[in-house]
Amino acid sequence: MELIKTIDQMRSWTESQRQAGKTIGFVPTMGYLHEAHLSLVEKARAQNDTVVMSIFVNPMQFGPQEDFATYPRDLDRDCRLAEGAGVDVIFHPEPGEIYPQYPPLTAVEVKGITECLCGKSRPGHFTGVATVVLKLFNIVQPHRAYFGQKDYQQLLVIRQMVADLNLPVIIEPVPIKREEDGLAMSSRNAYLSPAERQEALALSQALQMCKNMYSNGELRVSLLIEAMKARILQEPSAVIDYIEIRHATTLAPLTEITGPAVVALAVRIGKTRLIDNLLLEGN
Ligand code: AMP
């Protein structure tokens, strides 16, 4: 496995692979890898000749009061895990390599699907995400790129950008990977104390409860949300950022579930903000 830190070197590697007729699968990450990241790699491996993973904690997608400085980082461990999973190249640029001028004067703003959910509580977040992903696509020039459904709104934003800007890359979604007890895997789970880790189970349990109610015929969004709220607020350190049910592709608000819907929530457990979601595809 190669570790590449500069844009020039990354571009030459891509050029040589493309000249040899090889396809490139790309897995963008912020590092501190866990099994979910490796499930993205596994899908990329199966569909491409080569796999590039980027590890870049992108300052542009963090708000001023957020955890950019303290976000967990461990490059040596990441390299070992990535190599074991079959990654061919880790692209790990310094912030100054990606942003010679910060903030950049050019940014990608996806409208319509970024004002709600995480975009509401994290203003500018999706502009930071879309901008860095476009930059990474321009540098790595992959045939396919892999995004987890855990960050559901992010996946929609990237798909919209790719469609609107005619980017020559196929976006492949990967299902949410969970711990055995249901907690969605996340690098931020490392922040949780043992007691908080237990409380964090409320997120996946609330979603599961919503799914059961829906399967039993409850289609009224307000009632489903009330039930999830009540479950989450049983936990002493839980503070709800949002719990919403929206149309699965447009993210339009719903009062009743009549078609594909996403149940999305963001909850603070102590100082850690966790997100999770569930797709309801129709009864
Ligand atoms: P991150 O390093 O948190 O930016 O995540 C990198 C990629 O891994 C993103 O496409 C995430 O959606 C995906 N990912 C993170 N956690 C999970 C998970 N539990 N299940 C599926 N995909 C995930």
Short mmCIF file of C-alpha atoms and ligand atoms in Angstrom, two decimals, residues 28-31 34 36-37 39-40 71 146-151 154 174-178 184-187, ligand 1:
data_model
loop_
_atom_site.label_atom_id
_atom_site.label_comp_id
_atom_site.label_asym_id
_atom_site.label_seq_id
_atom_site.Cartn_x
_atom_site.Cartn_y
_atom_site.Cartn_z
CA PRO A 28 -13.30 9.40 1.22
CA THR A 29 -12.94 9.38 5.02
CA MET A 30 -11.78 11.52 7.92
CA GLY A 31 -9.80 8.56 9.31
CA HIS A 34 -13.66 1.40 12.06
CA ALA A 36 -17.95 0.65 8.66
CA HIS A 37 -15.16 2.39 6.74
CA SER A 39 -17.22 -2.13 4.56
CA LEU A 40 -16.99 0.76 2.08
CA TYR A 71 -11.39 14.94 16.18
CA TYR A 146 -18.44 5.10 -1.89
CA PHE A 147 -20.53 6.86 0.76
CA GLY A 148 -22.23 5.41 3.84
CA GLN A 149 -25.97 5.73 4.40
CA LYS A 150 -25.19 6.63 8.01
CA ASP A 151 -24.57 10.16 6.69
CA GLN A 154 -24.49 13.87 2.89
CA VAL A 174 -23.23 1.51 1.48
CA PRO A 175 -25.68 0.42 4.25
CA ILE A 176 -25.25 1.56 7.85
CA LYS A 177 -22.94 -0.68 9.83
CA ARG A 178 -23.85 -1.16 13.49
CA ALA A 184 -24.28 2.95 14.48
CA MET A 185 -20.49 2.85 14.14
CA SER A 186 -18.84 6.27 14.19
CA SER A 187 -15.38 7.66 14.88
P1 AMP B 1 -16.20 9.74 8.14
O1 AMP B 1 -14.80 9.25 8.31
O2 AMP B 1 -16.99 9.75 9.40
O3 AMP B 1 -16.29 11.02 7.35
O4 AMP B 1 -16.93 8.65 7.22
C1 AMP B 1 -16.38 8.27 5.99
C2 AMP B 1 -17.42 7.48 5.23
O5 AMP B 1 -17.79 6.33 5.99
C3 AMP B 1 -18.71 8.27 4.96
O6 AMP B 1 -19.19 7.96 3.66
C4 AMP B 1 -19.63 7.75 6.02
O7 AMP B 1 -21.00 7.82 5.66
C5 AMP B 1 -19.20 6.30 6.12
N1 AMP B 1 -19.60 5.75 7.41
C6 AMP B 1 -19.24 6.17 8.65
N2 AMP B 1 -19.84 5.43 9.61
C7 AMP B 1 -20.64 4.55 8.96
C8 AMP B 1 -21.53 3.51 9.37
N3 AMP B 1 -21.73 3.24 10.65
N4 AMP B 1 -22.15 2.79 8.41
C9 AMP B 1 -21.95 3.06 7.10
N5 AMP B 1 -21.13 4.01 6.65
C10 AMP B 1 -20.48 4.74 7.55
#
